[in-house]
Amino acid sequence: MTGRMAGNNELLKALEALRRLLDHDLFPLAIGDVASHRRALKELRGQLDDYLLPRVAAMDAPLLAVVGGSTGAGKSTLVNSLACADVTEPGVLRPTTLAPTLVASPADEAWFTRQNVLPGLARTTGRGRGEPGTLRVVTAGTLPAGLALLDAPDIDSVVTANREIAAQLLAAADLWLFVTTAARYADEVPWGFLRSARERSTALAVVLDRVPAEAMEPVTAHLTRLLAENGLAGTPLFSVPEVALPEENARLPEEAVRAVRGWLAEIAADAQARAEVVRRTLSGALDSVTTRVPALADAADRQRAGLADLRLSVESAYGAAMASFDDGIRDGSLLRGEVLTRWQDFIGTGDLMRSLESRIGWLRERIVAAFTGAAPPDARLRSALETGVESLIRSAADAAAERALEAWSGMPAGRDVIERAGAVAAGRLGRASATLPDRSAAAVRAWQAYVLELVAKEGAERRTTARLASFSLNGLGLLLMLMVFASTGGLTGLEVGIAGGTSVLSQKLLEAVFGDQAVRALTQAAREDLRRRVGELLDEEAVRFTALLDGLGPPEPISADLRRAAQAVHDHRSEITSTPQDAATPGTAEAAMTGGKGTDGPAGAGGIGSGAAGTVEGNGLVLRSQPLDLP
């Protein structure tokens, strides 16, 4: 059993609050170096779950030393030799370690079989190699209480999952026992991990394995120099000579691993030494959190900015479409083609005046139309106008869809969203929606009804009632519609004259009924209502793009929340520097709960490759030792 160090509550709360914020999908889109950002987020989540949260919750829990290194470095053989038991299965086939094996003293078994450390890995017990994705927990009575060894997969395994789990385990360690060989100690992959240990101030020791006798001195000297050059001067370095084993899974001779075993045993036996290791690694991990979280917050800001750019490109495309529609209704281009023909029919036969005459004339036209089966000229003109406006709307919407899709295709984040939508949906995005024709027709008809209502409302005033009685409401409404579109900006030749005549005639007739000021107000109101309805249609079209962004990206306040959470962790970091109130009795994890006293000072192992008394200063960890009588 273990207990929480007094005074750690606020730090634990700060870490828990930070962890909850990291549950958000901060980097959904290909913006910036998104692969490294996602990897950093995953690593930070893992370190919080696997190490920081459980360790801060139980500072006096057994120490976890992860044995990691390159393929064929002899990690499993070393673990068996240190535990004096066959707890892992060494072999010549690669990869050998398919599932990590954690070796603990029987006194500490309960701590590790529960989901305290590495909660994402299911536990298995017993012999064998274990299943990938699980953590096999075994006990060895020869291993001192207070310390567990974890045999990790190869950091350079050909199996990607093995490399990932190896990195995860190393991030969950209180102490790295890094194993390399005389043949591969200068490889780049191991040094990437060692530099990571330096950056996070992780307690570290290096085991140089399989060193030929004649190479012992030059190789150890060179590795010592490389450690210093990489900012790891003083790291405990143990050399294990190359020996001929009688069989494939045999253990190393006692003399070969005595120094490493002694160093680990001294740490396990002294509560103060264990606490120093924990504080050293934990402090480095907390410092890295306060550095990495603001960097993730900055990257999250760039994600939000990228999403805003995608939305802005859609707004720009459909804003241009609205401008194009405005030009279309103002430049007189609607008064060409079918509309122009129907207008000529309308005025060339005298139908204009007849349609504006008394209701008797209007009724006569409807009776004639009923017998002949032909629509009256004003209805045909109104229909032509309706068709022209609908065509203008669809053209603007098609152009906007094409422009928005092109803009997204030119941005990595946009391409990412398009790929998520799928090829079929992406193909449809490049043109107006299939429902737009029906919706635009309904919108234009509703607008025409509004225009008639506008004319009727204006005509209901007393000053125009008498004049309005002599004219058809439909005819006046049609003239007002023409006023909305009548201009000569986009017309040439004969069309200019006709359109200009249309505008003048419509205006004069309407002014005769309503007065010039009222006509201007009516025209403006009709135009604005049409623009509003078309704007709503285009907004609905734009939603086809923006809906793909809904739910993507982090919430708006997340970056500020992350920075505040990181600051809270920094503010409470000092809580771990105090000495535990319950100092552990050497040799047992249970003694940490009983208030027993430890030894006079921290203990450790001797110099390189020996068990002699001495001092080892490793990565900020200073251990002074005396020789031990080990089994």
XYZ file of C-alpha atoms in Angstrom:
631
model
C 0.000 0.000 0.000
C 1.119 3.551 -0.637
C -0.075 6.956 0.450
C -0.271 10.379 -1.102
C 2.398 12.872 -0.067
C 0.915 15.574 2.110
C 0.474 18.842 0.246
C 0.237 17.395 -3.271
C -3.504 17.898 -3.614
C -3.365 21.171 -5.524
C -0.744 19.902 -7.941
C -2.793 16.783 -8.569
C -5.902 18.877 -9.197
C -3.980 21.060 -11.638
C -2.753 18.002 -13.547
C -6.235 16.488 -13.636
C -7.682 19.746 -14.992
C -4.988 19.849 -17.669
C -5.667 16.236 -18.627
C -9.360 16.947 -19.155
C -8.524 19.767 -21.562
C -6.302 17.456 -23.599
C -9.266 15.199 -24.376
C -10.294 17.645 -27.100
C -9.264 16.978 -30.684
C -6.887 19.895 -30.932
C -5.456 19.163 -34.368
C -8.079 17.748 -36.759
C -6.765 19.393 -39.936
C -3.543 19.440 -41.924
C -2.412 22.850 -40.728
C 1.292 23.381 -40.124
C 3.331 20.416 -38.918
C 0.204 18.642 -37.788
C 1.851 15.215 -37.561
C 4.317 16.382 -34.930
C 1.587 18.299 -33.090
C -0.614 15.205 -32.916
C 2.334 13.122 -31.800
C 3.211 15.648 -29.093
C -0.396 15.681 -27.892
C -0.507 11.898 -27.732
C 2.783 11.760 -25.853
C 1.633 14.366 -23.348
C -1.631 12.539 -22.703
C 0.319 9.331 -22.233
C 2.812 10.850 -19.815
C 0.017 12.339 -17.740
C -1.909 9.063 -17.630
C 1.039 6.709 -17.279
C 3.331 8.664 -15.015
C 2.492 12.143 -13.735
C -1.001 11.527 -12.369
C -0.260 8.184 -10.662
C 3.123 9.345 -9.361
C 1.856 12.634 -7.903
C -1.053 10.741 -6.342
C 1.379 8.324 -4.650
C 4.847 9.788 -4.271
C 6.002 6.895 -2.070
C 4.905 4.187 -4.499
C 7.554 1.674 -5.646
C 10.122 2.987 -8.084
C 9.696 1.905 -11.714
C 12.923 1.396 -13.650
C 12.336 0.788 -17.356
C 15.010 -1.255 -19.127
C 15.042 -0.011 -22.718
C 17.329 0.037 -25.686
C 18.032 -1.134 -29.196
C 17.295 -4.431 -30.875
C 19.546 -7.218 -29.672
C 21.064 -5.177 -26.859
C 20.408 -7.961 -24.368
C 17.681 -6.226 -22.318
C 15.753 -9.383 -21.466
C 18.907 -11.271 -20.501
C 19.931 -8.340 -18.300
C 16.519 -8.233 -16.571
C 16.673 -11.977 -15.839
C 20.199 -11.583 -14.508
C 19.293 -8.609 -12.287
C 16.205 -10.388 -10.938
C 18.091 -13.717 -10.516
C 15.063 -15.363 -12.100
C 13.856 -16.361 -15.550
C 11.102 -13.782 -15.831
C 11.495 -12.915 -19.529
C 12.324 -15.011 -22.588
C 15.476 -13.946 -24.406
C 16.039 -15.244 -27.924
C 17.797 -14.685 -31.221
C 14.631 -13.929 -33.193
C 13.630 -10.252 -33.511
C 11.657 -8.733 -32.034
C 12.048 -10.829 -28.887
C 9.935 -8.772 -26.477
C 6.425 -8.622 -27.931
C 4.739 -7.488 -24.717
C 6.463 -5.614 -21.875
C 7.197 -7.584 -18.719
C 7.214 -5.884 -15.321
C 9.130 -7.652 -12.565
C 8.357 -6.654 -8.994
C 8.931 -7.872 -5.485
C 6.006 -9.846 -4.050
C 5.592 -6.974 -1.581
C 4.863 -4.571 -4.451
C 2.804 -6.867 -6.671
C -0.569 -5.387 -5.678
C 0.527 -1.876 -6.672
C 1.478 -2.912 -10.190
C -1.318 -5.398 -10.888
C -3.841 -2.619 -10.304
C -4.167 0.077 -12.966
C -2.057 2.572 -11.058
C 0.783 2.866 -13.543
C 0.208 2.497 -17.310
C -3.572 2.245 -16.876
C -4.130 1.801 -20.603
C -2.412 -1.592 -20.663
C -4.359 -4.660 -19.581
C -2.592 -6.808 -16.977
C -1.638 -10.429 -17.386
C 0.299 -12.658 -15.024
C 2.198 -15.913 -15.258
C 4.930 -17.146 -17.512
C 5.180 -16.785 -21.262
C 5.699 -13.777 -23.468
C 2.325 -12.151 -23.001
C 0.059 -10.725 -25.674
C 0.894 -7.525 -27.559
C -0.855 -4.552 -26.006
C -0.753 -6.020 -22.497
C 1.547 -5.605 -19.507
C 2.719 -8.890 -17.994
C 3.358 -8.590 -14.265
C 5.521 -11.226 -12.583
C 7.179 -11.367 -9.188
C 10.677 -12.328 -8.137
C 11.528 -12.822 -4.487
C 15.138 -11.915 -5.177
C 14.177 -8.396 -6.289
C 14.199 -5.873 -3.428
C 10.945 -4.212 -2.423
C 10.467 -0.652 -3.540
C 11.842 -1.196 -7.049
C 10.365 -2.803 -10.167
C 12.069 -3.540 -13.484
C 10.183 -3.272 -16.750
C 11.563 -5.036 -19.824
C 10.486 -2.800 -22.730
C 10.292 -3.630 -26.457
C 13.035 -2.400 -28.763
C 13.107 1.335 -29.425
C 14.130 0.608 -33.034
C 11.904 -2.417 -33.574
C 10.744 -3.230 -37.098
C 7.233 -3.366 -35.594
C 5.773 0.130 -35.294
C 3.582 -0.807 -32.324
C 6.656 -2.006 -30.453
C 8.472 1.277 -31.003
C 5.438 3.214 -29.814
C 4.991 1.143 -26.667
C 8.717 1.422 -25.929
C 8.502 5.219 -26.059
C 5.375 5.126 -23.896
C 7.069 2.989 -21.256
C 10.154 5.149 -21.121
C 7.933 8.204 -20.574
C 6.287 6.372 -17.642
C 9.580 5.533 -15.915
C 10.987 6.971 -12.712
C 14.380 5.764 -13.875
C 15.722 4.792 -17.286
C 18.139 1.894 -17.402
C 19.237 2.321 -20.980
C 20.975 -0.660 -22.591
C 23.202 -0.437 -25.642
C 26.066 -2.491 -26.997
C 29.702 -1.988 -27.896
C 28.694 -2.404 -31.541
C 25.733 0.040 -31.572
C 26.297 2.622 -28.854
C 26.859 5.385 -31.442
C 23.640 4.742 -33.405
C 21.366 7.761 -33.793
C 18.108 6.194 -32.560
C 19.383 5.511 -29.017
C 20.822 9.017 -28.805
C 17.451 10.508 -29.693
C 16.018 8.860 -26.583
C 18.993 9.813 -24.438
C 18.669 13.453 -25.469
C 14.992 13.241 -24.593
C 16.000 12.049 -21.121
C 18.318 15.034 -20.846
C 15.629 17.492 -21.925
C 13.148 16.086 -19.398
C 15.755 15.637 -16.633
C 14.820 11.976 -16.300
C 16.952 9.954 -13.873
C 19.127 7.827 -16.139
C 21.773 5.137 -16.106
C 23.385 3.540 -19.158
C 24.448 -0.083 -19.434
C 27.037 -0.791 -22.115
C 26.499 -4.484 -22.825
C 28.511 -7.132 -24.643
C 31.823 -5.306 -24.524
C 34.822 -7.383 -25.691
C 37.629 -7.418 -23.157
C 40.065 -5.700 -25.493
C 37.518 -2.916 -26.239
C 36.415 -2.269 -22.664
C 38.639 0.739 -22.024
C 38.428 2.582 -25.391
C 34.698 1.997 -25.884
C 33.706 3.064 -22.377
C 35.933 6.118 -22.682
C 34.377 7.048 -26.026
C 30.839 6.556 -24.739
C 31.640 8.662 -21.684
C 32.847 11.416 -23.989
C 29.698 11.154 -26.150
C 27.517 11.429 -23.069
C 29.316 14.600 -22.048
C 29.027 16.068 -25.546
C 25.294 15.464 -25.478
C 24.741 17.161 -22.134
C 24.699 13.929 -20.111
C 28.012 14.216 -18.305
C 28.045 12.265 -15.052
C 25.384 9.783 -16.146
C 26.029 6.460 -14.349
C 27.635 4.142 -16.895
C 27.973 0.411 -16.294
C 29.892 -1.864 -18.643
C 28.982 -5.537 -18.961
C 31.689 -7.683 -20.585
C 30.934 -10.002 -23.440
C 30.615 -13.549 -22.133
C 29.867 -16.886 -23.761
C 26.570 -18.180 -22.410
C 26.059 -21.953 -22.192
C 22.578 -21.657 -23.731
C 20.400 -19.096 -25.450
C 18.315 -18.039 -22.440
C 21.036 -18.346 -19.792
C 21.684 -15.485 -17.360
C 24.830 -13.435 -17.169
C 27.388 -14.330 -14.522
C 26.946 -12.624 -11.173
C 30.214 -10.757 -11.548
C 29.069 -9.182 -14.830
C 26.004 -7.467 -13.350
C 27.092 -6.988 -9.729
C 27.637 -3.233 -10.130
C 24.226 -2.636 -11.730
C 22.434 -4.793 -9.167
C 24.181 -3.090 -6.310
C 23.285 0.370 -7.596
C 19.616 -0.536 -8.004
C 19.455 -2.346 -4.676
C 20.843 0.657 -2.802
C 18.213 2.905 -4.366
C 15.451 0.453 -3.490
C 16.648 0.054 0.086
C 16.695 3.745 0.940
C 13.490 5.776 0.976
C 15.417 8.999 0.663
C 17.294 7.740 -2.392
C 14.039 6.637 -4.027
C 12.454 9.982 -3.235
C 15.413 11.767 -4.822
C 15.023 9.730 -8.016
C 11.293 10.391 -8.081
C 11.659 14.109 -7.448
C 14.368 14.422 -10.072
C 12.342 12.727 -12.801
C 9.042 14.224 -11.711
C 10.457 17.741 -11.655
C 11.787 17.327 -15.173
C 8.475 15.937 -16.380
C 6.545 18.824 -14.830
C 8.938 21.352 -16.340
C 8.441 19.760 -19.739
C 4.679 20.009 -19.297
C 4.860 23.740 -18.658
C 6.919 24.056 -21.839
C 5.012 21.691 -24.099
C 1.481 22.771 -23.213
C 1.893 26.421 -24.336
C 3.420 25.134 -27.580
C 0.348 22.952 -28.106
C -1.867 25.933 -27.310
C -0.068 27.959 -29.991
C -0.579 25.128 -32.481
C -4.265 24.957 -31.493
C -4.533 28.681 -32.215
C -3.167 28.016 -35.691
C -5.780 25.306 -36.159
C -8.535 27.748 -35.275
C -6.999 30.361 -37.559
C -6.877 27.800 -40.368
C -10.529 26.942 -39.851
C -11.347 30.649 -39.868
C -9.516 30.991 -43.185
C -11.614 28.190 -44.662
C -14.811 29.877 -43.507
C -13.580 33.216 -44.807
C -12.896 31.747 -48.241
C -16.488 30.474 -48.370
C -17.839 33.829 -47.227
C -15.738 35.546 -49.881
C -16.964 33.213 -52.632
C -20.615 33.663 -51.764
C -20.150 37.367 -51.086
C -18.834 37.668 -54.633
C -21.882 35.723 -55.809
C -24.175 38.239 -54.101
C -22.258 41.083 -55.736
C -22.617 39.358 -59.091
C -26.377 39.063 -58.570
C -26.546 42.740 -57.637
C -24.799 43.629 -60.861
C -27.190 41.396 -62.749
C -30.303 43.101 -61.467
C -28.892 46.612 -61.866
C -27.225 46.473 -65.276
C -30.373 45.776 -67.253
C -29.149 42.418 -68.522
C -32.350 40.763 -67.338
C -34.274 42.798 -69.911
C -32.785 40.983 -72.854
C -33.796 37.715 -74.479
C -37.174 36.324 -73.484
C -37.995 39.215 -71.181
C -37.312 41.737 -73.954
C -39.514 39.817 -76.358
C -42.381 39.620 -73.882
C -42.042 43.321 -73.121
C -42.295 44.182 -76.800
C -45.378 41.981 -77.085
C -46.772 43.640 -74.024
C -46.462 47.202 -75.292
C -46.643 46.601 -79.069
C -50.228 45.365 -79.045
C -51.582 47.891 -76.611
C -51.819 45.288 -73.896
C -49.862 47.484 -71.511
C -52.494 50.190 -71.428
C -55.346 47.741 -71.466
C -53.822 45.916 -68.517
C -53.561 49.213 -66.692
C -57.129 50.262 -67.524
C -60.199 49.557 -65.475
C -61.008 46.219 -63.945
C -63.492 45.673 -66.802
C -60.590 45.632 -69.226
C -58.677 43.254 -66.946
C -61.681 40.933 -66.740
C -62.082 41.057 -70.524
C -58.486 39.900 -71.007
C -58.990 36.978 -68.622
C -62.165 35.877 -70.397
C -60.426 35.997 -73.780
C -57.495 34.031 -72.390
C -59.860 31.409 -70.997
C -61.449 30.834 -74.416
C -58.219 30.967 -76.444
C -56.066 28.959 -74.014
C -53.238 31.513 -74.196
C -51.803 33.250 -71.164
C -52.327 36.980 -71.114
C -49.284 39.087 -72.147
C -48.672 40.386 -68.602
C -48.550 36.818 -67.246
C -46.075 35.813 -69.941
C -43.892 38.833 -69.130
C -44.064 38.056 -65.429
C -43.103 34.440 -66.104
C -40.176 35.531 -68.265
C -38.967 37.817 -65.486
C -39.291 34.987 -62.981
C -37.258 32.655 -65.197
C -34.587 35.300 -65.739
C -34.148 35.969 -62.022
C -33.977 32.243 -61.249
C -31.323 31.788 -63.913
C -29.304 34.649 -62.452
C -29.475 33.105 -58.973
C -28.352 29.680 -60.177
C -25.506 31.183 -62.174
C -24.259 33.112 -59.151
C -24.547 30.033 -56.918
C -22.673 27.827 -59.396
C -19.862 30.349 -59.657
C -19.644 30.650 -55.863
C -19.498 26.869 -55.371
C -16.761 26.552 -57.956
C -14.809 29.432 -56.425
C -15.106 28.067 -52.865
C -14.057 24.566 -53.887
C -11.088 25.952 -55.772
C -10.037 28.010 -52.741
C -10.258 24.989 -50.428
C -8.355 22.834 -52.878
C -5.512 25.334 -52.737
C -5.102 24.981 -48.949
C -3.825 21.852 -47.121
C -6.577 22.171 -44.534
C -9.198 22.556 -47.262
C -7.927 19.493 -49.101
C -8.094 17.620 -45.822
C -11.757 18.559 -45.348
C -12.591 17.668 -48.956
C -10.952 14.275 -48.586
C -12.923 13.647 -45.408
C -16.150 14.453 -47.272
C -15.384 11.859 -49.949
C -15.118 11.990 -53.715
C -18.878 12.011 -54.375
C -19.595 14.847 -51.958
C -16.595 16.787 -53.236
C -17.893 16.511 -56.797
C -21.226 17.932 -55.742
C -19.627 20.804 -53.880
C -18.316 22.278 -57.130
C -21.772 23.296 -58.315
C -25.023 24.553 -56.820
C -27.136 22.080 -54.887
C -29.745 19.986 -56.672
C -32.534 21.629 -54.663
C -31.587 25.198 -55.598
C -33.852 25.445 -58.704
C -36.966 24.634 -56.699
C -35.956 26.868 -53.813
C -35.046 29.777 -56.068
C -38.349 29.462 -57.971
C -40.251 29.546 -54.700
C -38.229 32.544 -53.516
C -38.895 34.523 -56.732
C -42.613 33.760 -56.614
C -42.706 34.866 -53.000
C -40.919 38.066 -53.987
C -43.426 38.756 -56.787
C -46.247 38.270 -54.293
C -44.494 40.719 -51.966
C -44.281 43.287 -54.764
C -48.015 43.001 -55.421
C -48.640 43.349 -51.695
C -46.374 46.400 -51.646
C -48.356 48.016 -54.472
C -51.670 47.176 -52.830
C -50.545 48.595 -49.498
C -49.321 51.811 -51.080
C -52.526 52.074 -53.113
C -54.654 51.720 -50.011
C -53.728 55.218 -48.961
C -56.462 57.732 -49.576
C -54.473 59.968 -51.878
C -53.953 57.223 -54.456
C -57.110 55.213 -54.074
C -58.955 56.978 -56.855
C -56.093 56.781 -59.304
C -55.377 53.128 -58.427
C -58.990 52.181 -59.102
C -58.455 52.886 -62.800
C -55.486 50.504 -63.085
C -54.844 46.774 -62.660
C -52.918 45.770 -59.505
C -51.036 43.116 -61.497
C -50.095 45.615 -64.166
C -48.728 48.088 -61.650
C -46.888 45.309 -59.825
C -45.318 44.222 -63.083
C -44.173 47.758 -63.810
C -42.584 47.959 -60.369
C -40.729 44.680 -60.998
C -39.419 46.113 -64.246
C -38.250 49.203 -62.385
C -36.102 46.963 -60.165
C -34.221 45.639 -63.199
C -34.480 48.467 -65.750
C -31.104 50.043 -66.503
C -28.785 50.234 -69.506
C -25.485 49.321 -67.897
C -25.175 45.929 -69.523
C -27.011 46.543 -72.795
C -25.919 47.756 -76.209
C -27.460 48.961 -79.437
C -31.180 48.567 -79.807
C -31.415 46.930 -76.378
C -30.307 50.161 -74.752
C -33.092 52.112 -76.308
C -35.709 49.527 -75.491
C -34.526 49.122 -71.908
C -34.313 52.864 -71.472
C -37.828 53.236 -72.833
C -39.003 50.523 -70.513
C -37.529 52.311 -67.539
C -38.951 55.691 -68.497
C -42.395 54.360 -69.336
C -42.639 52.260 -66.188
C -41.485 55.135 -64.045
C -43.889 57.665 -65.583
C -46.886 55.382 -65.219
C -46.049 54.526 -61.611
C -45.401 58.162 -60.746
C -48.783 59.050 -62.224
C -50.378 56.747 -59.682
C -48.122 57.023 -56.600
C -45.948 60.087 -57.076
C -42.221 60.195 -57.721
C -41.069 59.921 -54.086
C -43.259 56.892 -53.412
C -42.001 55.188 -56.579
C -38.418 55.559 -55.487
C -39.265 54.096 -52.071
C -41.276 51.241 -53.630
C -38.451 50.373 -56.040
C -35.874 50.365 -53.251
C -38.064 48.211 -50.996
C -38.708 45.716 -53.803
C -35.020 45.525 -54.675
C -33.938 45.045 -51.053
C -36.512 42.334 -50.471
C -35.289 40.450 -53.515
C -31.683 40.787 -52.351
C -32.643 39.513 -48.914
C -34.312 36.435 -50.336
C -31.413 35.710 -52.677
C -28.950 36.263 -49.827
C -30.775 33.631 -47.795
C -30.566 31.207 -50.708
C -26.827 31.782 -51.083
C -26.319 31.435 -47.331
C -28.034 28.058 -47.504
C -25.740 27.099 -50.341
C -22.671 28.177 -48.367
C -23.732 25.932 -45.492
C -22.854 22.940 -47.676
C -19.225 23.989 -47.140
C -19.300 25.389 -43.619
C -21.248 22.389 -42.292
C -18.157 20.305 -43.054
C -16.251 22.465 -40.565
C -18.801 22.233 -37.763
C -17.381 20.326 -34.829
C -13.866 20.419 -36.238
C -11.099 22.027 -34.295
C -10.727 22.886 -30.645
C -13.288 25.000 -28.783
C -12.622 28.724 -28.923
C -11.323 29.186 -25.339
C -9.204 26.024 -25.288
C -5.848 27.688 -25.938
C -6.278 30.161 -23.094
C -7.509 27.343 -20.854
C -4.444 25.264 -21.707
C -2.097 28.115 -20.872
C -3.848 28.705 -17.557
C -3.685 24.991 -16.755
C 0.036 24.901 -17.525
C 0.557 27.922 -15.295
C -1.368 26.191 -12.498
C 0.925 23.158 -12.784
C 3.931 25.464 -12.648
C 2.544 27.333 -9.632
C 2.104 24.103 -7.631
C 5.255 22.383 -8.843
C 7.085 23.192 -5.590
C 4.793 20.810 -3.704
C 6.959 17.866 -4.752
C 10.199 19.302 -3.346
C 9.256 18.738 0.281
C 10.359 15.602 2.069
C 7.593 13.039 2.679
C 6.197 13.114 6.162
C 6.123 9.304 6.170
C 9.718 8.241 5.524
C 9.910 4.618 4.436
C 11.698 1.884 6.326
C 14.351 0.394 4.003
C 13.262 -2.623 2.044
C 9.481 -2.507 2.207
C 6.858 -0.447 0.435
C 4.439 -1.009 3.333
C 6.871 0.725 5.726
C 6.218 3.984 3.901
C 2.821 4.034 5.587
C 4.111 3.313 9.101
C 6.450 6.241 9.716
C 9.674 4.199 9.882
C 13.069 5.903 9.580
C 15.443 5.463 6.658
C 19.220 5.215 6.514
C 21.548 8.105 7.114
C 21.766 9.137 3.452
C 21.244 8.109 -0.141
C 23.118 5.070 -1.395
C 24.277 3.935 -4.801
C 26.768 1.906 -6.752
C 30.415 2.175 -7.555
C 32.212 3.344 -10.641
C 32.117 2.047 -14.185
C 31.937 -1.708 -14.345
C 32.699 -2.395 -10.666
C 30.963 -2.767 -7.325
C 33.566 -0.903 -5.336
C 32.651 1.903 -2.986
C 32.530 5.307 -4.643
C 30.357 8.150 -5.874
C 28.248 8.251 -9.014
C 26.710 11.556 -10.116
C 24.144 10.832 -12.774
C 21.942 13.372 -14.528
C 21.578 15.388 -11.364
C 21.328 12.259 -9.162
C 24.139 11.848 -6.611
C 24.450 8.445 -4.958
C 27.168 7.467 -2.479
C 27.585 3.781 -1.853
C 29.260 1.059 0.108
C 29.703 -2.495 -1.198
C 26.714 -4.773 -0.617
C 26.473 -8.463 0.033
C 24.055 -9.510 -2.716
C 22.645 -13.010 -3.197
